[in-house]
């Protein structure tokens, strides 16, 4: 079975500050890992994904995440927050075995950016 | 090109009624997924199609829920005898082949059961 835990349902940072959104996963098989962003009244958009290549993954809008197998973590970071980063962020896991690729999502973290 | 589209964007129905939600995936994508997102929660997997067949329906909550994809493109999620607990946003996603591919999500259908 697979699961995802996102620590902190709400994170608030100042504009220009570091963004750190935490994600820990549980998986009995090698995982694929994803971060999606959801802006208000919009669909989910992929930020980045890990599929067993480089452990440091760079995504869109300056975000990146590092896969740490020993810590079962895939935390999302951005060096300098922008007001436009305010949104809901979801971490998700799927199996790298041939199980169709269904995603198991965390509960989400709402990011607020203060001016 | 066109993304994933879903209709209607909003659906209000009464308890006990039947509803159909439609998903039009990205052209050429063989994999199609349905998820359900309740308020304040992450999306929950419902069903996955590879082509015309339902390859994994383990997320369907009960036999009131059914989905089809008869020609391997458009999919319809059908809910019989709706209950207030079915109120949620129903999301559809498609990907090129499935395993490990990026899933592209539609804007969702917000279902409200009164």
GROMACS .gro file of C-alpha atoms in nm:
model
  229
    1UNK     CA    1   0.000   0.000   0.000
    2UNK     CA    2   0.108   0.354  -0.063
    3UNK     CA    3   0.037   0.672   0.129
    4UNK     CA    4   0.147   1.033   0.148
    5UNK     CA    5   0.169   1.265   0.447
    6UNK     CA    6   0.204   1.638   0.404
    7UNK     CA    7   0.315   1.807   0.723
    8UNK     CA    8   0.132   2.134   0.776
    9UNK     CA    9  -0.204   2.202   0.619
   10UNK     CA   10  -0.118   2.570   0.601
   11UNK     CA   11   0.218   2.743   0.551
   12UNK     CA   12   0.267   3.118   0.549
   13UNK     CA   13   0.583   3.291   0.427
   14UNK     CA   14   0.686   3.644   0.344
   15UNK     CA   15   0.752   3.746  -0.013
   16UNK     CA   16   1.115   3.670  -0.093
   17UNK     CA   17   1.150   3.410   0.182
   18UNK     CA   18   1.229   3.042   0.138
   19UNK     CA   19   0.937   2.811   0.068
   20UNK     CA   20   0.955   2.461   0.218
   21UNK     CA   21   0.658   2.225   0.186
   22UNK     CA   22   0.706   1.885   0.343
   23UNK     CA   23   0.603   1.550   0.199
   24UNK     CA   24   0.673   1.203   0.333
   25UNK     CA   25   0.561   0.891   0.157
   26UNK     CA   26   0.514   0.525   0.229
   27UNK     CA   27   0.556   0.270  -0.046
   28UNK     CA   28   0.639  -0.099  -0.055
   29UNK     CA   29   0.773  -0.066  -0.410
   30UNK     CA   30   0.995   0.197  -0.574
   31UNK     CA   31   0.780   0.506  -0.605
   32UNK     CA   32   0.716   0.772  -0.859
   33UNK     CA   33   0.658   1.105  -0.682
   34UNK     CA   34   0.481   1.419  -0.796
   35UNK     CA   35   0.402   1.770  -0.681
   36UNK     CA   36   0.092   1.939  -0.818
   37UNK     CA   37  -0.032   2.294  -0.763
   38UNK     CA   38  -0.395   2.402  -0.758
   39UNK     CA   39  -0.484   2.767  -0.796
   40UNK     CA   40  -0.830   2.879  -0.685
   41UNK     CA   41  -1.103   2.753  -0.918
   42UNK     CA   42  -0.850   2.590  -1.148
   43UNK     CA   43  -0.742   2.234  -1.219
   44UNK     CA   44  -0.432   2.064  -1.088
   45UNK     CA   45  -0.109   2.150  -1.266
   46UNK     CA   46   0.209   1.944  -1.247
   47UNK     CA   47   0.505   2.124  -1.088
   48UNK     CA   48   0.757   1.841  -1.107
   49UNK     CA   49   0.797   1.465  -1.086
   50UNK     CA   50   1.051   1.206  -0.981
   51UNK     CA   51   1.063   0.883  -1.182
   52UNK     CA   52   1.393   0.726  -1.066
   53UNK     CA   53   1.639   0.943  -1.259
   54UNK     CA   54   1.816   1.231  -1.080
   55UNK     CA   55   1.716   1.264  -0.715
   56UNK     CA   56   1.708   1.644  -0.736
   57UNK     CA   57   1.423   1.740  -0.960
   58UNK     CA   58   1.368   2.087  -1.099
   59UNK     CA   59   1.021   2.200  -1.194
   60UNK     CA   60   0.836   2.499  -1.322
   61UNK     CA   61   0.824   2.844  -1.160
   62UNK     CA   62   1.156   2.793  -0.977
   63UNK     CA   63   1.042   2.500  -0.763
   64UNK     CA   64   1.252   2.194  -0.696
   65UNK     CA   65   1.231   1.880  -0.483
   66UNK     CA   66   1.478   1.622  -0.364
   67UNK     CA   67   1.401   1.251  -0.336
   68UNK     CA   68   1.556   1.110  -0.018
   69UNK     CA   69   1.498   0.738   0.003
   70UNK     CA   70   1.650   0.702   0.351
   71UNK     CA   71   1.406   0.961   0.487
   72UNK     CA   72   1.115   0.861   0.258
   73UNK     CA   73   1.076   1.230   0.182
   74UNK     CA   74   1.017   1.447  -0.123
   75UNK     CA   75   1.006   1.802   0.012
   76UNK     CA   76   0.929   2.093  -0.221
   77UNK     CA   77   1.137   2.409  -0.204
   78UNK     CA   78   1.170   2.746  -0.370
   79UNK     CA   79   1.444   2.993  -0.271
   80UNK     CA   80   1.233   3.307  -0.292
   81UNK     CA   81   0.855   3.319  -0.265
   82UNK     CA   82   0.648   3.531  -0.496
   83UNK     CA   83   0.295   3.652  -0.436
   84UNK     CA   84   0.180   3.444  -0.733
   85UNK     CA   85   0.292   3.125  -0.554
   86UNK     CA   86  -0.008   3.143  -0.321
   87UNK     CA   87  -0.204   2.825  -0.392
   88UNK     CA   88  -0.276   2.472  -0.267
   89UNK     CA   89   0.005   2.221  -0.317
   90UNK     CA   90  -0.038   1.846  -0.333
   91UNK     CA   91   0.222   1.574  -0.310
   92UNK     CA   92   0.134   1.242  -0.474
   93UNK     CA   93   0.285   0.895  -0.511
   94UNK     CA   94   0.233   0.616  -0.761
   95UNK     CA   95   0.391   0.278  -0.811
   96UNK     CA   96   0.675   0.229  -1.055
   97UNK     CA   97   0.550  -0.121  -1.113
   98UNK     CA   98   0.292  -0.181  -1.380
   99UNK     CA   99  -0.014  -0.080  -1.184
  100UNK     CA  100  -0.152   0.183  -1.416
  101UNK     CA  101  -0.009   0.490  -1.253
  102UNK     CA  102  -0.298   0.588  -1.026
  103UNK     CA  103  -0.196   0.870  -0.795
  104UNK     CA  104  -0.231   0.865  -0.417
  105UNK     CA  105  -0.246   1.225  -0.293
  106UNK     CA  106  -0.164   1.388   0.036
  107UNK     CA  107  -0.410   1.618   0.212
  108UNK     CA  108  -0.256   1.928   0.061
  109UNK     CA  109  -0.075   2.232   0.197
  110UNK     CA  110  -0.212   2.580   0.145
  111UNK     CA  111   0.067   2.831   0.088
  112UNK     CA  112   0.007   3.195   0.174
  113UNK     CA  113   0.256   3.465   0.076
  114UNK     CA  114   0.260   3.790   0.273
  115UNK     CA  115   0.382   4.112   0.113
  116UNK     CA  116  -0.365   2.205  -2.806
  117UNK     CA  117  -0.682   2.147  -2.611
  118UNK     CA  118  -0.653   2.018  -2.259
  119UNK     CA  119  -0.882   1.788  -2.066
  120UNK     CA  120  -1.236   1.918  -2.060
  121UNK     CA  121  -1.518   1.824  -1.826
  122UNK     CA  122  -1.888   1.894  -1.845
  123UNK     CA  123  -2.086   2.024  -1.675
  124UNK     CA  124  -1.870   2.250  -1.462
  125UNK     CA  125  -2.137   2.251  -1.194
  126UNK     CA  126  -2.420   2.008  -1.126
  127UNK     CA  127  -2.684   2.047  -0.858
  128UNK     CA  128  -2.916   1.754  -0.803
  129UNK     CA  129  -3.154   1.616  -0.546
  130UNK     CA  130  -3.089   1.317  -0.326
  131UNK     CA  131  -3.185   0.997  -0.502
  132UNK     CA  132  -3.141   1.128  -0.856
  133UNK     CA  133  -2.910   0.991  -1.127
  134UNK     CA  134  -2.624   1.201  -1.268
  135UNK     CA  135  -2.371   1.168  -1.547
  136UNK     CA  136  -2.042   1.352  -1.559
  137UNK     CA  137  -1.845   1.371  -1.882
  138UNK     CA  138  -1.472   1.385  -1.947
  139UNK     CA  139  -1.304   1.460  -2.279
  140UNK     CA  140  -0.933   1.368  -2.255
  141UNK     CA  141  -0.641   1.502  -2.452
  142UNK     CA  142  -0.643   1.353  -2.800
  143UNK     CA  143  -0.418   1.049  -2.825
  144UNK     CA  144  -0.403   0.979  -2.452
  145UNK     CA  145  -0.483   0.615  -2.386
  146UNK     CA  146  -0.500   0.640  -2.007
  147UNK     CA  147  -0.788   0.814  -1.833
  148UNK     CA  148  -0.845   0.856  -1.460
  149UNK     CA  149  -1.130   0.975  -1.239
  150UNK     CA  150  -1.068   1.123  -0.895
  151UNK     CA  151  -1.295   1.275  -0.633
  152UNK     CA  152  -1.192   1.573  -0.422
  153UNK     CA  153  -1.391   1.658  -0.111
  154UNK     CA  154  -1.359   1.999   0.052
  155UNK     CA  155  -1.022   2.043   0.220
  156UNK     CA  156  -0.892   1.706   0.102
  157UNK     CA  157  -0.659   1.578  -0.163
  158UNK     CA  158  -0.804   1.402  -0.467
  159UNK     CA  159  -0.897   1.035  -0.416
  160UNK     CA  160  -0.862   0.782  -0.695
  161UNK     CA  161  -1.181   0.628  -0.831
  162UNK     CA  162  -1.111   0.443  -1.155
  163UNK     CA  163  -0.852   0.408  -1.431
  164UNK     CA  164  -0.911   0.323  -1.796
  165UNK     CA  165  -0.653   0.195  -2.040
  166UNK     CA  166  -0.820   0.229  -2.377
  167UNK     CA  167  -1.178   0.114  -2.351
  168UNK     CA  168  -1.138  -0.110  -2.049
  169UNK     CA  169  -1.148  -0.028  -1.682
  170UNK     CA  170  -0.807  -0.153  -1.572
  171UNK     CA  171  -0.850  -0.057  -1.207
  172UNK     CA  172  -1.182   0.032  -1.042
  173UNK     CA  173  -1.067  -0.028  -0.687
  174UNK     CA  174  -1.146   0.329  -0.582
  175UNK     CA  175  -1.516   0.325  -0.665
  176UNK     CA  176  -1.686   0.360  -0.326
  177UNK     CA  177  -1.986   0.134  -0.398
  178UNK     CA  178  -2.200  -0.007  -0.676
  179UNK     CA  179  -2.387   0.322  -0.723
  180UNK     CA  180  -2.081   0.446  -0.910
  181UNK     CA  181  -2.002   0.329  -1.261
  182UNK     CA  182  -1.790   0.463  -1.545
  183UNK     CA  183  -1.756   0.385  -1.913
  184UNK     CA  184  -1.524   0.472  -2.198
  185UNK     CA  185  -1.681   0.292  -2.494
  186UNK     CA  186  -1.458   0.421  -2.775
  187UNK     CA  187  -1.140   0.478  -2.580
  188UNK     CA  188  -1.177   0.853  -2.575
  189UNK     CA  189  -1.463   1.028  -2.392
  190UNK     CA  190  -1.556   0.885  -2.054
  191UNK     CA  191  -1.873   0.918  -1.850
  192UNK     CA  192  -1.894   0.874  -1.474
  193UNK     CA  193  -2.241   0.768  -1.367
  194UNK     CA  194  -2.380   0.795  -1.017
  195UNK     CA  195  -2.711   0.632  -0.928
  196UNK     CA  196  -2.934   0.720  -0.631
  197UNK     CA  197  -2.714   1.013  -0.532
  198UNK     CA  198  -2.655   1.084  -0.165
  199UNK     CA  199  -2.552   1.405   0.008
  200UNK     CA  200  -2.215   1.247   0.081
  201UNK     CA  201  -2.146   1.228  -0.293
  202UNK     CA  202  -2.110   1.606  -0.303
  203UNK     CA  203  -1.755   1.681  -0.415
  204UNK     CA  204  -1.549   1.795  -0.711
  205UNK     CA  205  -1.502   1.513  -0.960
  206UNK     CA  206  -1.173   1.540  -1.147
  207UNK     CA  207  -1.073   1.369  -1.467
  208UNK     CA  208  -0.715   1.328  -1.586
  209UNK     CA  209  -0.551   1.173  -1.888
  210UNK     CA  210  -0.198   1.066  -1.972
  211UNK     CA  211  -0.022   0.934  -2.281
  212UNK     CA  212   0.023   0.574  -2.172
  213UNK     CA  213  -0.029   0.558  -1.796
  214UNK     CA  214   0.262   0.431  -1.592
  215UNK     CA  215   0.473   0.722  -1.468
  216UNK     CA  216   0.342   0.961  -1.732
  217UNK     CA  217   0.230   1.308  -1.639
  218UNK     CA  218  -0.142   1.318  -1.573
  219UNK     CA  219  -0.315   1.626  -1.710
  220UNK     CA  220  -0.618   1.728  -1.511
  221UNK     CA  221  -0.940   1.887  -1.621
  222UNK     CA  222  -1.105   2.171  -1.426
  223UNK     CA  223  -1.347   1.933  -1.257
  224UNK     CA  224  -1.721   1.904  -1.211
  225UNK     CA  225  -1.857   2.034  -0.882
  226UNK     CA  226  -2.144   1.806  -0.779
  227UNK     CA  227  -2.385   1.923  -0.511
  228UNK     CA  228  -2.649   1.684  -0.384
  229UNK     CA  229  -2.927   1.858  -0.193
   0.00000   0.00000   0.00000
